[in-house]
Coordinates of C-alpha atoms in Angstrom, one line a residue:
X1 CA 0.5 -42.3 23.0
X2 CA 2.4 -44.3 20.5
X3 CA 5.0 -42.2 18.6
X4 CA 7.1 -43.1 15.6
X5 CA 10.5 -41.4 15.3
X6 CA 12.2 -40.9 12.0
X7 CA 15.0 -39.0 10.5
X8 CA 18.3 -40.1 12.0
X9 CA 21.7 -41.3 10.7
X10 CA 23.4 -44.1 12.6
X11 CA 26.5 -42.0 13.3
X12 CA 27.1 -42.2 17.0
X13 CA 28.8 -38.8 17.2
X14 CA 25.9 -37.0 15.4
X15 CA 24.2 -34.6 17.8
X16 CA 20.9 -35.0 16.0
X17 CA 21.1 -38.8 16.1
X18 CA 21.9 -38.7 19.8
X19 CA 18.9 -36.5 20.5
X20 CA 16.5 -38.8 18.7
X21 CA 17.8 -41.7 20.8
X22 CA 17.4 -39.6 24.0
X23 CA 13.8 -38.7 23.0
X24 CA 12.8 -42.3 22.3
X25 CA 14.4 -43.5 25.5
X26 CA 12.8 -40.8 27.7
X27 CA 9.4 -41.1 26.2
X28 CA 9.5 -44.9 26.9
X29 CA 10.4 -44.1 30.5
X30 CA 7.5 -41.7 30.7
X31 CA 5.0 -44.4 29.7
X32 CA 4.6 -43.8 26.0
X33 CA 5.1 -46.4 23.3
X34 CA 7.7 -45.7 20.7
X35 CA 9.0 -47.1 17.4
X36 CA 12.3 -45.8 16.1
X37 CA 13.1 -46.0 12.4
X38 CA 16.8 -46.1 11.5
X39 CA 18.5 -46.5 8.2
X40 CA 20.6 -49.5 9.1
X41 CA 21.4 -51.8 12.0
X42 CA 24.7 -50.4 13.1
X43 CA 26.3 -47.5 14.9
X44 CA 23.9 -45.8 17.2
X45 CA 21.4 -48.7 16.7
X46 CA 23.4 -50.5 19.4
X47 CA 22.2 -47.9 21.9
X48 CA 18.6 -48.7 21.0
X49 CA 19.2 -52.4 21.3
X50 CA 21.0 -52.1 24.7
X51 CA 18.1 -50.0 26.0
X52 CA 15.5 -52.5 24.8
X53 CA 13.8 -49.9 22.4
X54 CA 11.7 -51.1 19.5
X55 CA 13.4 -50.3 16.2
X56 CA 12.7 -50.8 12.5
X57 CA 15.2 -50.4 9.7
X58 CA 14.3 -48.6 6.5
X59 CA 16.3 -46.6 4.0
X60 CA 16.5 -42.9 4.7
X61 CA 18.8 -40.1 3.5
X62 CA 18.6 -36.3 4.0
X63 CA 17.8 -33.9 1.2
X64 CA 21.0 -32.5 -0.4
X65 CA 21.4 -30.1 -3.3
X66 CA 24.7 -31.6 -4.5
X67 CA 23.4 -34.7 -6.2
X68 CA 23.7 -35.3 -9.9
X69 CA 20.4 -35.2 -12.0
X70 CA 20.4 -39.0 -12.0
X71 CA 21.1 -39.0 -8.3
X72 CA 18.2 -36.7 -7.6
X73 CA 15.8 -38.9 -9.6
X74 CA 17.1 -42.0 -7.8
X75 CA 16.7 -40.1 -4.4
X76 CA 13.1 -39.2 -5.3
X77 CA 12.2 -42.8 -6.2
X78 CA 13.7 -44.2 -3.0
X79 CA 11.9 -41.5 -1.0
X80 CA 8.6 -42.5 -2.5
X81 CA 9.3 -46.1 -1.7
X82 CA 10.2 -45.1 1.9
X83 CA 6.9 -43.1 2.2
X84 CA 4.9 -46.2 1.2
X85 CA 6.8 -48.3 3.7
X86 CA 6.4 -45.8 6.5
X87 CA 2.7 -45.5 5.8
X88 CA 2.4 -49.3 6.2
X89 CA 4.3 -49.3 9.5
X90 CA 2.3 -46.4 10.8
X91 CA -1.0 -48.1 10.1
X92 CA 0.1 -51.6 11.1
X93 CA 1.6 -50.3 14.4
X94 CA -1.4 -48.1 15.2
X95 CA 0.8 -45.0 15.5
X96 CA -0.7 -41.8 17.0
X97 CA 2.0 -39.3 16.0
X98 CA 5.1 -39.1 13.7
X99 CA 8.1 -37.1 15.0
X100 CA 10.6 -36.3 12.3
X101 CA 13.9 -35.7 14.0
X102 CA 15.3 -33.3 11.3
X103 CA 13.8 -31.1 8.6
X104 CA 16.0 -32.7 6.0
X105 CA 13.9 -35.9 6.2
X106 CA 10.6 -34.4 5.0
X107 CA 9.2 -37.7 3.5
X108 CA 8.4 -38.8 7.1
X109 CA 5.9 -35.9 7.3
X110 CA 4.3 -36.9 4.1
X111 CA 3.9 -40.5 5.3
X112 CA 2.3 -39.3 8.5
X113 CA -0.2 -37.1 6.7
X114 CA -1.1 -39.9 4.2
X115 CA -1.7 -42.2 7.2
X116 CA -3.8 -39.6 8.9
X117 CA -1.8 -39.1 12.1
X118 CA -0.3 -36.0 13.8
X119 CA 3.1 -34.8 12.7
X120 CA 5.9 -33.0 14.5
X121 CA 9.1 -31.8 12.8
X122 CA 12.3 -30.9 14.6
X123 CA 14.6 -28.3 13.0
X124 CA 18.2 -28.8 13.9
X125 CA 20.0 -28.3 10.5
X126 CA 21.8 -25.5 8.7
X127 CA 20.5 -24.9 5.2
X128 CA 22.6 -22.5 3.2
X129 CA 20.4 -22.0 0.1
X130 CA 17.6 -19.5 0.6
X131 CA 15.7 -21.2 -2.2
X132 CA 15.9 -24.5 -0.5
X133 CA 14.9 -22.9 2.8
X134 CA 11.9 -21.4 1.1
X135 CA 10.8 -24.6 -0.6
X136 CA 11.6 -27.0 2.3
X137 CA 10.4 -24.6 5.0
X138 CA 7.0 -24.1 3.2
X139 CA 6.6 -27.9 2.7
X140 CA 7.4 -28.6 6.3
X141 CA 5.1 -25.8 7.6
X142 CA 2.3 -27.2 5.4
X143 CA 2.6 -30.9 6.6
X144 CA 3.5 -30.4 10.2
X145 CA 1.1 -29.9 13.1
X146 CA 3.9 -28.7 15.2
X147 CA 7.5 -27.5 14.3
X148 CA 10.2 -27.4 16.9
X149 CA 13.2 -25.2 16.2
X150 CA 16.2 -25.6 18.5
X151 CA 16.9 -21.9 18.8
X152 CA 15.2 -18.5 18.1
X153 CA 17.8 -17.8 15.4
X154 CA 17.0 -21.2 13.7
X155 CA 13.3 -20.2 13.5
X156 CA 14.2 -16.8 12.0
X157 CA 16.8 -18.2 9.6
X158 CA 14.9 -21.2 8.3
X159 CA 11.4 -19.7 8.3
X160 CA 10.9 -16.0 9.0
X161 CA 13.8 -14.7 6.9
X162 CA 12.3 -16.3 3.8
X163 CA 8.7 -15.1 4.6
X164 CA 7.2 -18.2 6.3
X165 CA 5.2 -17.1 9.3
X166 CA 3.0 -19.7 11.0
X167 CA 1.7 -20.1 14.5
X168 CA 2.9 -23.7 14.7
X169 CA 6.6 -22.8 14.5
X170 CA 7.9 -22.9 18.0
X171 CA 11.3 -23.0 19.9
X172 CA 12.4 -25.5 22.4
X173 CA 16.1 -25.2 23.2
X174 CA 18.0 -28.5 23.4
X175 CA 18.9 -29.4 26.9
X176 CA 22.4 -30.2 28.2
X177 CA 23.3 -33.5 26.5
X178 CA 23.5 -36.3 29.1
X179 CA 24.6 -34.2 32.1
X180 CA 25.2 -37.2 34.2
X181 CA 28.4 -37.8 32.2
X182 CA 29.9 -34.7 33.8
X183 CA 29.3 -35.7 37.4
X184 CA 32.5 -35.7 39.4
X185 CA 34.5 -34.2 36.4
X186 CA 38.0 -33.2 37.5
X187 CA 41.2 -32.0 35.9
X188 CA 42.5 -34.8 33.7
X189 CA 46.2 -35.2 33.0
X190 CA 45.6 -38.3 30.9
X191 CA 44.5 -36.4 27.9
X192 CA 47.4 -34.0 28.1
X193 CA 49.9 -36.8 28.4
X194 CA 48.4 -38.7 25.5
X195 CA 48.8 -35.7 23.1
X196 CA 52.0 -34.1 24.4
X197 CA 50.4 -31.1 26.1
X198 CA 52.5 -29.7 28.9
X199 CA 50.7 -30.2 32.3
X200 CA 51.4 -26.6 33.2
X201 CA 50.2 -25.1 29.9
X202 CA 47.0 -23.1 29.5
X203 CA 44.9 -25.3 27.2
X204 CA 42.4 -24.1 24.6
X205 CA 40.3 -26.8 22.9
X206 CA 37.9 -26.8 20.0
X207 CA 35.8 -29.9 19.5
X208 CA 33.9 -30.5 16.3
X209 CA 34.0 -32.5 13.1
X210 CA 36.6 -31.3 10.6
X211 CA 34.6 -29.3 8.1
X212 CA 35.3 -25.9 6.7
X213 CA 32.0 -24.5 8.1
X214 CA 33.3 -25.3 11.6
X215 CA 36.1 -22.8 11.2
X216 CA 39.0 -24.7 12.7
X217 CA 41.5 -22.9 10.5
X218 CA 40.6 -19.7 12.4
X219 CA 42.1 -21.2 15.6
X220 CA 45.4 -21.8 13.7
X221 CA 45.5 -18.1 13.0
X222 CA 44.8 -17.4 16.6
X223 CA 47.5 -19.7 17.8
X224 CA 50.1 -17.9 15.7
X225 CA 49.1 -14.6 17.3
X226 CA 49.1 -16.0 20.8
X227 CA 52.6 -17.5 20.3
X228 CA 53.9 -14.0 19.8
X229 CA 53.0 -13.2 23.4
X230 CA 53.5 -16.5 25.3
X231 CA 54.6 -20.1 24.8
X232 CA 52.5 -21.2 27.8
X233 CA 49.2 -21.5 25.8
X234 CA 48.6 -24.6 23.8
X235 CA 45.7 -25.6 21.5
X236 CA 44.0 -28.9 20.7
X237 CA 41.7 -29.3 17.7
X238 CA 39.6 -32.4 18.5
X239 CA 37.5 -34.0 15.8
X240 CA 37.6 -36.6 13.1
X241 CA 37.3 -36.4 9.3
X242 CA 33.9 -36.7 7.7
X243 CA 33.0 -37.8 4.2
X244 CA 33.3 -35.1 1.6
X245 CA 35.6 -32.9 3.7
X246 CA 38.8 -34.9 3.6
X247 CA 40.7 -32.2 1.7
X248 CA 40.0 -29.7 4.5
X249 CA 41.3 -32.0 7.2
X250 CA 44.4 -32.5 5.1
X251 CA 44.8 -28.7 4.8
X252 CA 44.4 -28.2 8.5
X253 CA 47.0 -30.9 9.4
X254 CA 49.5 -29.4 6.9
X255 CA 49.1 -25.9 8.3
X256 CA 49.3 -27.1 11.9
X257 CA 52.7 -28.7 11.4
X258 CA 54.3 -25.3 11.4
X259 CA 52.7 -24.1 14.7
X260 CA 54.3 -25.6 17.7
X261 CA 51.5 -24.9 20.1
X262 CA 48.8 -26.7 18.1
X263 CA 47.9 -30.4 18.5
X264 CA 45.7 -32.0 15.8
X265 CA 44.1 -34.6 18.0
X266 CA 41.7 -36.2 15.5
X267 CA 38.7 -38.1 16.9
X268 CA 38.9 -38.7 20.7
X269 CA 36.3 -41.1 22.1
X270 CA 35.9 -39.4 25.5
X271 CA 34.8 -35.8 25.1
X272 CA 34.5 -35.4 28.9
X273 CA 38.2 -36.1 29.2
X274 CA 38.9 -33.4 26.6
X275 CA 36.8 -30.8 28.5
X276 CA 38.4 -31.8 31.8
X277 CA 41.8 -31.1 30.5
X278 CA 40.8 -27.7 29.0
X279 CA 41.0 -24.2 30.5
X280 CA 38.9 -22.6 27.8
X281 CA 36.6 -24.0 25.1
X282 CA 36.2 -22.3 21.7
X283 CA 33.6 -23.0 19.0
X284 CA 34.1 -20.9 15.9
X285 CA 31.6 -21.9 13.1
X286 CA 31.2 -19.6 10.2
X287 CA 27.7 -20.9 9.4
X288 CA 24.4 -20.5 11.3
X289 CA 25.1 -23.4 13.8
X290 CA 21.6 -24.0 15.1
X291 CA 22.3 -24.8 18.8
X292 CA 25.6 -26.6 19.3
X293 CA 25.7 -29.1 22.1
X294 CA 29.5 -28.7 22.4
X295 CA 28.9 -25.2 23.8
X296 CA 26.6 -26.5 26.5
X297 CA 29.0 -29.3 27.3
X298 CA 31.9 -26.8 27.7
X299 CA 29.8 -24.8 30.1
X300 CA 28.7 -27.8 32.0
X301 CA 32.4 -28.7 32.4
X302 CA 32.8 -25.3 34.1
X303 CA 34.8 -23.7 31.3
X304 CA 34.4 -20.2 29.8
X305 CA 33.4 -20.6 26.1
X306 CA 34.4 -18.3 23.2
X307 CA 31.9 -18.7 20.4
X308 CA 30.9 -17.2 17.1
X309 CA 28.0 -14.9 16.6
X310 CA 26.4 -17.8 14.8
X311 CA 23.0 -19.5 15.0
X312 CA 21.9 -20.2 18.5
X313 CA 25.3 -19.6 20.2
X314 CA 24.4 -16.1 21.4
X315 CA 21.4 -17.7 23.1
X316 CA 23.8 -20.0 25.0
X317 CA 26.6 -17.6 26.1
X318 CA 26.2 -14.5 28.3
X319 CA 28.9 -12.2 27.1
X320 CA 31.4 -11.2 29.8
X321 CA 29.7 -13.6 32.3
X322 CA 30.0 -17.1 30.9
X323 CA 32.2 -16.4 27.8
X324 CA 32.6 -14.2 24.8
X325 CA 31.0 -13.8 21.4
X326 CA 33.1 -13.1 18.3
X327 CA 32.2 -12.5 14.6
X328 CA 31.7 -15.5 12.3
X329 CA 34.6 -14.6 10.1
X330 CA 38.2 -13.5 10.7
X331 CA 38.9 -11.5 13.9
X332 CA 41.8 -13.7 15.0
X333 CA 43.2 -10.8 16.9
X334 CA 40.0 -10.4 19.0
X335 CA 39.8 -14.1 19.7
X336 CA 43.5 -14.1 20.8
X337 CA 42.8 -11.1 23.0
X338 CA 40.0 -13.0 24.8
X339 CA 42.2 -16.1 25.2
X340 CA 45.1 -14.1 26.6
X341 CA 42.8 -12.2 29.0
X342 CA 41.5 -15.5 30.4
X343 CA 45.1 -16.9 30.5
X344 CA 46.4 -13.9 32.5
X345 CA 43.4 -13.5 34.9
X346 CA 42.8 -16.8 36.7
X347 CA 40.1 -15.3 39.0
X348 CA 38.0 -14.1 36.1
X349 CA 38.4 -17.4 34.3
X350 CA 37.3 -19.4 37.3
X351 CA 34.4 -17.1 38.0
X352 CA 33.2 -17.4 34.4
X353 CA 33.5 -21.1 34.6
X354 CA 31.4 -21.3 37.7
X355 CA 28.8 -19.0 36.2
X356 CA 28.7 -21.1 33.0
X357 CA 28.1 -24.3 35.0
X358 CA 25.3 -22.7 37.0
X359 CA 23.6 -21.0 34.0
X360 CA 23.6 -24.0 31.7
X361 CA 22.0 -26.2 34.4
X362 CA 19.4 -23.5 35.2
X363 CA 18.4 -22.6 31.6
X364 CA 18.7 -26.0 29.8
X365 CA 17.6 -28.7 32.2
X366 CA 16.9 -32.2 30.8
X367 CA 13.7 -32.7 32.7
X368 CA 12.3 -29.4 31.6
X369 CA 13.2 -30.1 28.0
X370 CA 11.3 -33.4 27.9
X371 CA 8.4 -31.8 29.9
X372 CA 8.0 -29.3 27.0
X373 CA 8.2 -32.1 24.3
X374 CA 5.6 -34.1 26.2
X375 CA 3.4 -31.1 26.6
X376 CA 3.6 -30.5 22.8
X377 CA 2.5 -34.1 22.2
X378 CA -0.5 -33.7 24.5
X379 CA -1.7 -30.8 22.4
X380 CA -1.5 -32.6 19.0
X381 CA -4.7 -33.3 17.1
X382 CA -6.0 -36.8 17.5
X383 CA -6.7 -39.0 14.4

């Protein structure tokens, strides 16, 4: 089968972009032919080049509500041009199926249908507007032969909650991202030294881009509460600024200056080093985070994870066994209570970490994930 993949940024640290690369690379290794469409020849495009994967470069941009009227007209025009270009590539390359990597790139599905080939749409995104979910979800359900949601909650939130019920809307949980990176992971003092964390301190880390929906300011509230009990717990907020969210990053840094136990790390290139240095991982988004890879990575590093009751996170964490679930808003006192419990009880913490490592490998294996994707391809209609 020859598959065209579409719907990715070139941001190296985008989970969705990394998953598209992994799918392309794995399907090539399994004997399929692939063509990857990227918006420009930079960033993650280097991964494709280094792996010898066939790529084409064509404008693409996700659907957004917050464009000016003129911006929306310009977006529609460029999308139509992209559809025409994609149809040409699909026909010229004799493509059998189009796999759109993210629901916010629906013009890839239209191109596939015009060209008369099978279409698959992956759903990895958070969409806040119920109107947009209804419109976009209906469009995608109409033009996709198969829809792959990354969690049960994502399927409910994007489709079922707005009245879209179709038999082609399935769930395949993302696997552990590149588990080979965690082989031989050990406690790392380098990260602690780099950012001034005491080697004897109990370290709590949160790893995500600095955006209000990710809820980093909640950890600042938690740190203040924990400081009232002990000075032996420190916190690292790891993640860089992103376009459109600069003011939030500035606000976080300003607030963190007054909290001695908090380290605003910014972007750190080696996430494995971060997890190796941590005792506990937290992920506290206030939105329906579809299926965050950072939770799986924390578990694979053998750390208990405290996560929000958000999106697919409850499908990742077994409460009281591999971590804890907290509400999406507020509740700094409950989060602090869980952190202090793990700080004070080393045996429970280590047992949870071991269980997290075992569960994540058992439930979200890489080979099993790609077996399911390949099985889905084999059941697609032929043109």
